[in-house]
Amino acid sequence: MSGREDAWGFETRAVHVGQEPDETTGAITVPIHLATTFVQAAPGQHRGYEYSRTSNPTRAALERSVAGLEGARHGFAFASGMAAEDALVGLLRSGDHVVLGDDAYGGTFRLIARVYGERGIEWSAADLADADSLAAALRPETRQVWMETPTNPMLTVVDIAAVADAAHSVGARLVVDNTFATPYLQNPLGLDADIVVHSSTKYLGGHSDVVGGFIAVDDEGLAEQLAFVQNAAGAVPSPFDCYLLLRGIKTLGVRMDRHCGNAVEVASYLNDHPAVATVLYPGLVDHPGHQIATRQMSGFGGMVSCILAGGEAAAVAAVSSTRVFQLAESLGAVESLIEQPSTMTHLSVADSPLAVDPGLIRLSVGIETIDDLLADLDQALA
Ligand code: P1T
């Protein structure tokens, strides 16, 4: 970012960084550059773009935009959150070791344990909110520590700076999946994380109409490696997908304010409901991570989980009977979604250290009218 952009507030950066008027036409929105290739005056003499897998002007705008929001020097857009994660785990060599939080998106576990575990990458799961559990998992060969905060689906809050210290003490890099918090609520690089990864399918896009992933880093050497892998492996998003993300990002701040406000109301409603045994939401003052969340986040997010007193049967009944909350995987868009992680998003962690209680339900609280959301939960839990 330029010095002027550095001084801008979040919402101004979200609307303008990477999204300046088009230099040739003055178009106020970033054009969707569908060209796969770009003309050269002589071999190697081009205007910054050669071939669209390597780089594309619409993707470059998105990369500037999200890097700007994360306060990062470099950003790389990928075709999905998993493609971004694959680019990072793919930097490791056989014999390298990864520590993964014992509560994480099921697909992240599957990639590290099932795909790369088969290729000689070692891994351990640890409770990253517990310093002793993390210390016991770290090894001299640990190269990456992977954390989410708040975690998916238990909404555990993890102290980014503390985990960064521990990871760095063995020479490992800290990767923070910032999907749930978004750069609006939390900037991990400013808390000593080395790498931020996103499923931009979620809040960044915000409208359930685009799958994407993103990596933000400061380190120049790492950025060179990632640019190489992004081009060499080619898991890049289409220009149209980049445009949808740029469009979504402009309203990220206002959407997040509404998600957070609605989620606070939903969490306190569930907290008082007799059918609910435990509510997991970092905004509740008795949530174990509330103090850390207050320090490292500027809001508590739009995700709420809870364990129903009636266990698995009650969870299945509840998620099957909401009418405004739609029963579906994914999260972070304008419409409210509800799901049962043990049989849906986290099916791949069954029989692993990351296994999820079947009585748990996860709510992605949307931006609808709060009274309608509460009335819907009321009839579903009755
Ligand atoms: O779905 P994809 O864009 O490939 O992103 C994967 C991913 C990575 N990290 C986190 C924290 C995620 O939640 C996800 C995807 N999660 C869901 C689809 C879900 O419903 O939890």
Tab-separated table of C-alpha atoms and ligand atoms in Angstrom:
chain	number	residue	atom	x	y	z
A	1	MET	CA	0.000	0.000	0.000
A	2	SER	CA	1.090	3.591	-0.530
A	3	GLY	CA	1.633	5.873	2.481
A	4	ARG	CA	-1.759	7.494	1.899
A	5	GLU	CA	-3.561	4.147	1.869
A	6	ASP	CA	-1.740	3.084	5.048
A	7	ALA	CA	-3.409	5.957	6.876
A	8	TRP	CA	-6.910	5.036	5.692
A	9	GLY	CA	-9.469	3.355	7.921
A	10	PHE	CA	-10.684	-0.175	7.184
A	11	GLU	CA	-13.845	0.716	5.266
A	12	THR	CA	-11.991	3.190	3.034
A	13	ARG	CA	-9.355	0.560	2.252
A	14	ALA	CA	-12.093	-2.035	1.598
A	15	VAL	CA	-13.724	0.239	-0.985
A	16	HIS	CA	-10.611	1.707	-2.626
A	17	VAL	CA	-7.390	-0.301	-2.235
A	18	GLY	CA	-6.847	-2.353	-5.392
A	19	GLN	CA	-10.142	-0.918	-6.672
A	20	GLU	CA	-8.975	2.393	-8.139
A	21	PRO	CA	-10.737	3.643	-11.321
A	22	ASP	CA	-9.471	1.831	-14.415
A	23	GLU	CA	-6.495	3.710	-15.894
A	24	THR	CA	-7.550	3.435	-19.526
A	25	THR	CA	-11.333	3.916	-19.331
A	26	GLY	CA	-11.978	5.514	-15.947
A	27	ALA	CA	-14.400	2.673	-15.076
A	28	ILE	CA	-15.237	3.042	-11.409
A	29	THR	CA	-15.351	-0.726	-10.805
A	30	VAL	CA	-12.483	-3.088	-11.594
A	31	PRO	CA	-13.008	-4.620	-15.067
A	32	ILE	CA	-13.261	-8.403	-15.432
A	33	HIS	CA	-10.235	-9.146	-17.601
A	34	LEU	CA	-11.100	-12.386	-19.346
A	35	ALA	CA	-8.042	-12.412	-21.630
A	36	THR	CA	-5.912	-15.497	-21.118
A	37	THR	CA	-2.862	-13.924	-22.739
A	38	PHE	CA	-1.340	-10.464	-23.202
A	39	VAL	CA	0.520	-8.998	-26.154
A	40	GLN	CA	4.300	-8.552	-26.098
A	41	ALA	CA	6.275	-5.992	-28.154
A	42	ALA	CA	9.238	-8.335	-28.263
A	43	PRO	CA	9.765	-11.588	-26.345
A	44	GLY	CA	9.578	-10.690	-22.639
A	45	GLN	CA	8.568	-7.072	-23.343
A	46	HIS	CA	5.042	-6.752	-21.950
A	47	ARG	CA	3.007	-4.371	-19.822
A	48	GLY	CA	3.175	-6.446	-16.636
A	49	TYR	CA	0.998	-9.356	-17.740
A	50	GLU	CA	1.902	-12.351	-19.919
A	51	TYR	CA	-0.453	-15.231	-19.260
A	52	SER	CA	-3.465	-15.308	-16.937
A	53	ARG	CA	-2.437	-18.276	-14.796
A	54	THR	CA	0.723	-16.369	-13.913
A	55	SER	CA	-1.035	-13.078	-13.277
A	56	ASN	CA	-4.238	-11.335	-14.291
A	57	PRO	CA	-5.269	-7.703	-13.736
A	58	THR	CA	-8.572	-8.559	-11.970
A	59	ARG	CA	-6.774	-11.049	-9.723
A	60	ALA	CA	-3.989	-8.541	-9.084
A	61	ALA	CA	-6.640	-6.051	-7.889
A	62	LEU	CA	-8.056	-8.652	-5.492
A	63	GLU	CA	-4.579	-9.525	-4.238
A	64	ARG	CA	-3.843	-5.856	-3.499
A	65	SER	CA	-7.225	-5.460	-1.835
A	66	VAL	CA	-7.032	-8.342	0.649
A	67	ALA	CA	-3.309	-7.819	1.347
A	68	GLY	CA	-4.233	-4.199	2.169
A	69	LEU	CA	-6.938	-5.299	4.591
A	70	GLU	CA	-4.603	-7.745	6.332
A	71	GLY	CA	-1.809	-5.154	6.506
A	72	ALA	CA	0.359	-7.550	4.454
A	73	ARG	CA	3.016	-6.778	1.828
A	74	HIS	CA	1.956	-9.692	-0.384
A	75	GLY	CA	-1.306	-11.438	-1.224
A	76	PHE	CA	-2.089	-14.506	-3.331
A	77	ALA	CA	-5.556	-15.513	-4.463
A	78	PHE	CA	-6.433	-19.176	-4.991
A	79	ALA	CA	-9.358	-21.123	-6.422
A	80	SER	CA	-10.555	-22.234	-2.954
A	81	GLY	CA	-9.566	-22.057	0.678
A	82	MET	CA	-8.282	-25.634	0.383
A	83	ALA	CA	-6.173	-24.726	-2.674
A	84	ALA	CA	-4.569	-21.931	-0.616
A	85	GLU	CA	-3.929	-24.339	2.250
A	86	ASP	CA	-2.508	-26.909	-0.175
A	87	ALA	CA	-0.019	-24.319	-1.469
A	88	LEU	CA	1.202	-23.799	2.109
A	89	VAL	CA	1.423	-27.427	3.241
A	90	GLY	CA	3.030	-28.184	-0.132
A	91	LEU	CA	6.035	-26.067	0.917
A	92	LEU	CA	6.982	-28.852	3.388
A	93	ARG	CA	9.306	-31.808	2.798
A	94	SER	CA	9.008	-35.419	3.913
A	95	GLY	CA	9.978	-35.634	7.600
A	96	ASP	CA	8.766	-32.120	8.403
A	97	HIS	CA	6.259	-31.884	11.238
A	98	VAL	CA	3.072	-29.805	11.537
A	99	VAL	CA	1.130	-28.946	14.678
A	100	LEU	CA	-2.576	-28.521	14.035
A	101	GLY	CA	-5.150	-27.178	16.479
A	102	ASP	CA	-7.354	-29.975	17.830
A	103	ASP	CA	-10.385	-27.990	16.713
A	104	ALA	CA	-10.228	-26.944	13.084
A	105	TYR	CA	-12.145	-27.159	9.821
A	106	GLY	CA	-12.440	-30.829	8.850
A	107	GLY	CA	-10.958	-30.207	5.406
A	108	THR	CA	-7.770	-28.745	6.903
A	109	PHE	CA	-7.317	-31.871	9.000
A	110	ARG	CA	-8.010	-34.068	5.964
A	111	LEU	CA	-5.428	-32.211	3.865
A	112	ILE	CA	-2.668	-32.351	6.484
A	113	ALA	CA	-3.337	-35.807	7.933
A	114	ARG	CA	-4.783	-37.741	5.022
A	115	VAL	CA	-3.210	-36.175	1.913
A	116	TYR	CA	0.192	-35.012	3.194
A	117	GLY	CA	0.360	-37.610	6.014
A	118	GLU	CA	0.539	-40.225	3.244
A	119	ARG	CA	3.509	-38.394	1.726
A	120	GLY	CA	5.745	-38.360	4.808
A	121	ILE	CA	4.595	-35.164	6.535
A	122	GLU	CA	4.267	-35.790	10.281
A	123	TRP	CA	1.517	-34.094	12.268
A	124	SER	CA	0.235	-33.743	15.839
A	125	ALA	CA	-2.974	-32.210	17.150
A	126	ALA	CA	-2.792	-29.910	20.182
A	127	ASP	CA	-5.105	-27.720	22.210
A	128	LEU	CA	-3.573	-24.411	21.166
A	129	ALA	CA	-5.428	-22.534	23.907
A	130	ASP	CA	-3.349	-24.558	26.405
A	131	ALA	CA	0.378	-23.631	26.452
A	132	ASP	CA	1.385	-27.032	27.898
A	133	SER	CA	-0.474	-28.949	25.202
A	134	LEU	CA	1.228	-26.851	22.506
A	135	ALA	CA	4.693	-27.168	24.120
A	136	ALA	CA	4.287	-30.954	24.294
A	137	ALA	CA	3.396	-31.131	20.574
A	138	LEU	CA	6.268	-28.977	19.253
A	139	ARG	CA	9.357	-30.770	17.935
A	140	PRO	CA	12.676	-29.603	16.463
A	141	GLU	CA	11.286	-30.696	13.040
A	142	THR	CA	8.079	-28.656	13.423
A	143	ARG	CA	7.917	-26.290	10.440
A	144	GLN	CA	4.340	-25.014	10.609
A	145	VAL	CA	1.792	-24.478	13.373
A	146	TRP	CA	-1.761	-24.174	12.021
A	147	MET	CA	-4.340	-22.362	14.076
A	148	GLU	CA	-7.834	-20.954	13.733
A	149	THR	CA	-9.251	-18.336	16.078
A	150	PRO	CA	-12.150	-18.422	16.717
A	151	THR	CA	-12.018	-22.106	15.807
A	152	ASN	CA	-14.404	-24.016	13.577
A	153	PRO	CA	-16.730	-25.301	15.033
A	154	MET	CA	-16.090	-24.865	18.787
A	155	LEU	CA	-15.357	-21.102	18.635
A	156	THR	CA	-12.379	-21.457	20.952
A	157	VAL	CA	-10.296	-18.301	21.080
A	158	VAL	CA	-6.540	-18.797	20.791
A	159	ASP	CA	-3.912	-16.206	21.748
A	160	ILE	CA	-2.151	-15.506	18.427
A	161	ALA	CA	0.910	-13.746	19.902
A	162	ALA	CA	1.472	-16.536	22.461
A	163	VAL	CA	1.263	-19.295	19.826
A	164	ALA	CA	3.548	-17.270	17.514
A	165	ASP	CA	6.170	-17.107	20.309
A	166	ALA	CA	5.986	-20.840	20.928
A	167	ALA	CA	6.134	-21.677	17.195
A	168	HIS	CA	9.099	-19.372	16.625
A	169	SER	CA	10.977	-20.926	19.571
A	170	VAL	CA	11.403	-24.105	17.468
A	171	GLY	CA	11.831	-22.253	14.167
A	172	ALA	CA	8.304	-23.007	12.930
A	173	ARG	CA	6.031	-20.605	11.078
A	174	LEU	CA	2.613	-19.736	12.462
A	175	VAL	CA	-0.242	-20.012	9.963
A	176	VAL	CA	-3.481	-18.357	11.127
A	177	ASP	CA	-6.715	-19.212	9.373
A	178	ASN	CA	-8.520	-15.875	9.683
A	179	THR	CA	-11.716	-17.006	7.944
A	180	PHE	CA	-14.037	-16.687	10.967
A	181	ALA	CA	-12.704	-13.347	12.227
A	182	THR	CA	-11.994	-11.679	8.862
A	183	PRO	CA	-9.463	-8.833	8.586
A	184	TYR	CA	-12.188	-6.478	9.833
A	185	LEU	CA	-12.066	-8.001	13.320
A	186	GLN	CA	-8.503	-9.332	13.549
A	187	ASN	CA	-5.103	-8.902	11.845
A	188	PRO	CA	-2.872	-11.856	12.769
A	189	LEU	CA	0.268	-10.532	11.018
A	190	GLY	CA	0.266	-7.617	13.476
A	191	LEU	CA	0.322	-10.185	16.300
A	192	ASP	CA	3.467	-11.917	14.946
A	193	ALA	CA	1.805	-14.603	12.829
A	194	ASP	CA	3.827	-15.380	9.675
A	195	ILE	CA	1.033	-16.365	7.317
A	196	VAL	CA	-2.694	-15.588	7.107
A	197	VAL	CA	-4.927	-17.911	5.137
A	198	HIS	CA	-8.599	-17.427	4.235
A	199	SER	CA	-11.459	-19.309	2.784
A	200	SER	CA	-12.670	-16.243	0.899
A	201	THR	CA	-15.775	-18.307	0.084
A	202	LYS	CA	-17.066	-17.073	3.456
A	203	TYR	CA	-17.224	-13.490	4.762
A	204	LEU	CA	-14.917	-11.945	2.143
A	205	GLY	CA	-17.293	-12.980	-0.638
A	206	GLY	CA	-20.266	-12.768	1.694
A	207	HIS	CA	-23.042	-13.815	-0.700
A	208	SER	CA	-22.666	-17.618	-1.116
A	209	ASP	CA	-21.827	-17.256	-4.791
A	210	VAL	CA	-18.057	-17.690	-5.036
A	211	VAL	CA	-15.484	-20.235	-3.829
A	212	GLY	CA	-12.023	-18.819	-3.201
A	213	GLY	CA	-8.940	-18.827	-1.013
A	214	PHE	CA	-6.286	-16.325	-0.051
A	215	ILE	CA	-2.809	-16.174	1.504
A	216	ALA	CA	-1.293	-12.985	2.954
A	217	VAL	CA	2.365	-12.744	4.032
A	218	ASP	CA	5.029	-10.127	4.724
A	219	ASP	CA	8.164	-12.207	4.232
A	220	GLU	CA	9.768	-11.622	0.800
A	221	GLY	CA	11.284	-15.111	0.462
A	222	LEU	CA	8.005	-16.775	1.343
A	223	ALA	CA	6.166	-14.504	-1.091
A	224	GLU	CA	8.539	-15.582	-3.884
A	225	GLN	CA	7.927	-19.242	-3.072
A	226	LEU	CA	4.162	-18.729	-3.039
A	227	ALA	CA	4.165	-16.818	-6.333
A	228	PHE	CA	6.139	-19.699	-7.832
A	229	VAL	CA	3.722	-22.337	-6.510
A	230	GLN	CA	0.627	-20.315	-7.466
A	231	ASN	CA	1.859	-20.220	-11.075
A	232	ALA	CA	3.472	-23.651	-11.192
A	233	ALA	CA	0.521	-25.562	-9.695
A	234	GLY	CA	-2.054	-23.172	-11.175
A	235	ALA	CA	-4.913	-23.355	-8.623
A	236	VAL	CA	-5.964	-19.790	-9.484
A	237	PRO	CA	-9.440	-18.221	-9.320
A	238	SER	CA	-11.214	-17.071	-12.478
A	239	PRO	CA	-11.360	-13.312	-13.198
A	240	PHE	CA	-15.118	-13.412	-12.611
A	241	ASP	CA	-14.640	-14.979	-9.178
A	242	CYS	CA	-12.054	-12.292	-8.383
A	243	TYR	CA	-14.588	-9.647	-9.375
A	244	LEU	CA	-17.277	-11.170	-7.122
A	245	LEU	CA	-14.810	-11.100	-4.227
A	246	LEU	CA	-13.846	-7.482	-4.917
A	247	ARG	CA	-17.528	-6.609	-4.941
A	248	GLY	CA	-18.162	-8.454	-1.664
A	249	ILE	CA	-15.162	-6.915	0.077
A	250	LYS	CA	-16.474	-3.375	-0.395
A	251	THR	CA	-19.250	-4.098	2.139
A	252	LEU	CA	-17.256	-6.374	4.476
A	253	GLY	CA	-17.189	-3.830	7.316
A	254	VAL	CA	-20.902	-3.032	7.301
A	255	ARG	CA	-21.825	-6.689	6.913
A	256	MET	CA	-19.564	-7.720	9.798
A	257	ASP	CA	-21.075	-5.088	12.096
A	258	ARG	CA	-24.502	-6.562	11.430
A	259	HIS	CA	-23.303	-10.192	11.689
A	260	CYS	CA	-21.681	-9.398	15.049
A	261	GLY	CA	-24.728	-7.524	16.374
A	262	ASN	CA	-27.128	-10.301	15.391
A	263	ALA	CA	-24.800	-13.008	16.743
A	264	VAL	CA	-24.630	-11.350	20.175
A	265	GLU	CA	-28.437	-11.425	20.322
A	266	VAL	CA	-28.646	-15.034	19.125
A	267	ALA	CA	-25.997	-16.146	21.647
A	268	SER	CA	-27.744	-14.508	24.577
A	269	TYR	CA	-31.110	-15.920	23.461
A	270	LEU	CA	-29.631	-19.452	23.297
A	271	ASN	CA	-27.900	-18.923	26.635
A	272	ASP	CA	-31.294	-18.507	28.304
A	273	HIS	CA	-32.972	-21.414	26.481
A	274	PRO	CA	-33.667	-24.576	28.517
A	275	ALA	CA	-33.038	-26.868	25.503
A	276	VAL	CA	-29.458	-25.583	25.234
A	277	ALA	CA	-26.745	-27.070	27.471
A	278	THR	CA	-23.793	-24.852	26.431
A	279	VAL	CA	-23.449	-21.826	24.184
A	280	LEU	CA	-20.083	-21.243	22.524
A	281	TYR	CA	-19.645	-17.570	21.569
A	282	PRO	CA	-16.571	-15.463	22.409
A	283	GLY	CA	-18.773	-12.435	23.091
A	284	LEU	CA	-20.341	-14.040	26.170
A	285	VAL	CA	-18.501	-12.779	29.268
A	286	ASP	CA	-18.203	-16.298	30.701
A	287	HIS	CA	-16.687	-17.720	27.480
A	288	PRO	CA	-13.167	-18.955	28.414
A	289	GLY	CA	-11.614	-16.924	25.582
A	290	HIS	CA	-13.572	-13.726	26.185
A	291	GLN	CA	-10.630	-11.744	27.588
A	292	ILE	CA	-8.255	-12.755	24.781
A	293	ALA	CA	-10.947	-12.061	22.182
A	294	THR	CA	-11.518	-8.608	23.656
A	295	ARG	CA	-7.783	-7.939	23.293
A	296	GLN	CA	-7.069	-9.355	19.836
A	297	MET	CA	-10.393	-8.829	18.041
A	298	SER	CA	-12.477	-5.714	17.524
A	299	GLY	CA	-15.755	-7.688	17.620
A	300	PHE	CA	-16.764	-11.273	18.384
A	301	GLY	CA	-17.875	-12.450	14.958
A	302	GLY	CA	-21.016	-13.869	13.422
A	303	MET	CA	-20.607	-17.558	14.297
A	304	VAL	CA	-22.380	-19.145	17.261
A	305	SER	CA	-22.267	-22.831	18.242
A	306	CYS	CA	-24.165	-24.617	20.972
A	307	ILE	CA	-24.550	-28.081	22.447
A	308	LEU	CA	-28.146	-29.135	22.899
A	309	ALA	CA	-29.244	-30.754	26.148
A	310	GLY	CA	-31.038	-33.477	24.156
A	311	GLY	CA	-27.806	-34.500	22.349
A	312	GLU	CA	-27.642	-35.846	18.807
A	313	ALA	CA	-31.399	-36.399	18.283
A	314	ALA	CA	-32.174	-32.863	19.444
A	315	ALA	CA	-29.455	-31.458	17.170
A	316	VAL	CA	-30.830	-33.268	14.104
A	317	ALA	CA	-34.375	-32.143	14.952
A	318	ALA	CA	-33.343	-28.513	15.475
A	319	VAL	CA	-31.301	-28.120	12.289
A	320	SER	CA	-34.083	-29.803	10.297
A	321	SER	CA	-36.816	-27.489	11.540
A	322	THR	CA	-35.544	-23.942	11.117
A	323	ARG	CA	-37.126	-21.933	8.284
A	324	VAL	CA	-35.126	-18.723	8.115
A	325	PHE	CA	-31.819	-20.407	9.048
A	326	GLN	CA	-31.179	-22.707	6.076
A	327	LEU	CA	-29.666	-26.135	6.710
A	328	ALA	CA	-26.456	-26.036	4.691
A	329	GLU	CA	-22.678	-26.224	4.937
A	330	SER	CA	-20.545	-23.069	4.656
A	331	LEU	CA	-20.869	-19.791	6.519
A	332	GLY	CA	-20.210	-16.088	6.406
A	333	ALA	CA	-22.811	-14.940	3.902
A	334	VAL	CA	-25.775	-12.610	4.267
A	335	GLU	CA	-28.263	-15.443	4.813
A	336	SER	CA	-28.305	-17.365	8.102
A	337	LEU	CA	-27.217	-21.002	7.924
A	338	ILE	CA	-27.424	-23.826	10.460
A	339	GLU	CA	-25.744	-27.233	10.443
A	340	GLN	CA	-24.650	-30.242	12.469
A	341	PRO	CA	-20.822	-30.317	12.154
A	342	SER	CA	-20.376	-33.998	13.151
A	343	THR	CA	-22.300	-35.223	10.100
A	344	MET	CA	-21.623	-32.338	7.720
A	345	THR	CA	-18.617	-29.971	7.704
A	346	HIS	CA	-16.568	-32.064	10.137
A	347	LEU	CA	-17.467	-35.585	9.003
A	348	SER	CA	-13.838	-36.078	7.944
A	349	VAL	CA	-12.591	-35.714	11.560
A	350	ALA	CA	-14.726	-38.575	12.953
A	351	ASP	CA	-12.441	-41.026	14.820
A	352	SER	CA	-9.639	-38.445	15.025
A	353	PRO	CA	-8.433	-36.183	17.864
A	354	LEU	CA	-10.603	-33.463	16.265
A	355	ALA	CA	-13.884	-35.424	16.549
A	356	VAL	CA	-16.968	-33.266	17.226
A	357	ASP	CA	-19.880	-33.836	19.648
A	358	PRO	CA	-22.968	-34.927	17.630
A	359	GLY	CA	-25.096	-32.744	19.921
A	360	LEU	CA	-23.310	-29.634	18.601
A	361	ILE	CA	-25.049	-27.305	16.160
A	362	ARG	CA	-23.333	-24.391	14.387
A	363	LEU	CA	-25.086	-21.208	13.322
A	364	SER	CA	-23.761	-18.734	10.803
A	365	VAL	CA	-25.804	-15.726	11.820
A	366	GLY	CA	-26.750	-13.646	8.802
A	367	ILE	CA	-27.855	-10.064	8.404
A	368	GLU	CA	-31.630	-10.626	8.495
A	369	THR	CA	-33.985	-8.871	10.929
A	370	ILE	CA	-33.039	-10.145	14.381
A	371	ASP	CA	-36.652	-10.706	15.517
A	372	ASP	CA	-37.178	-13.117	12.617
A	373	LEU	CA	-34.017	-15.047	13.500
A	374	LEU	CA	-35.009	-15.359	17.164
A	375	ALA	CA	-38.592	-16.356	16.283
A	376	ASP	CA	-37.204	-19.032	13.957
A	377	LEU	CA	-34.994	-20.485	16.686
A	378	ASP	CA	-37.913	-20.304	19.103
A	379	GLN	CA	-40.098	-22.529	16.936
A	380	ALA	CA	-37.231	-24.877	16.034
A	381	LEU	CA	-36.211	-25.478	19.657
A	382	ALA	CA	-39.770	-25.695	21.017
B	1	P1T	O1	-14.278	-24.364	1.241
B	1	P1T	P1	-12.975	-23.679	0.945
B	1	P1T	O2	-13.114	-22.333	0.332
B	1	P1T	O3	-12.031	-24.562	0.185
B	1	P1T	O4	-12.297	-23.356	2.380
B	1	P1T	C1	-11.908	-24.333	3.298
B	1	P1T	C2	-11.967	-23.778	4.702
B	1	P1T	C3	-10.797	-23.328	5.286
B	1	P1T	N1	-10.783	-22.802	6.525
B	1	P1T	C4	-11.921	-22.694	7.251
B	1	P1T	C5	-11.868	-22.114	8.627
B	1	P1T	C6	-13.131	-23.111	6.713
B	1	P1T	O5	-14.244	-22.974	7.462
B	1	P1T	C7	-13.158	-23.679	5.404
B	1	P1T	C8	-14.428	-24.169	4.789
B	1	P1T	N2	-15.447	-24.402	5.710
B	1	P1T	C9	-16.718	-24.813	5.443
B	1	P1T	C10	-17.156	-25.104	4.206
B	1	P1T	C11	-17.613	-24.922	6.613
B	1	P1T	O6	-18.844	-24.979	6.452
B	1	P1T	O7	-17.075	-24.933	7.734
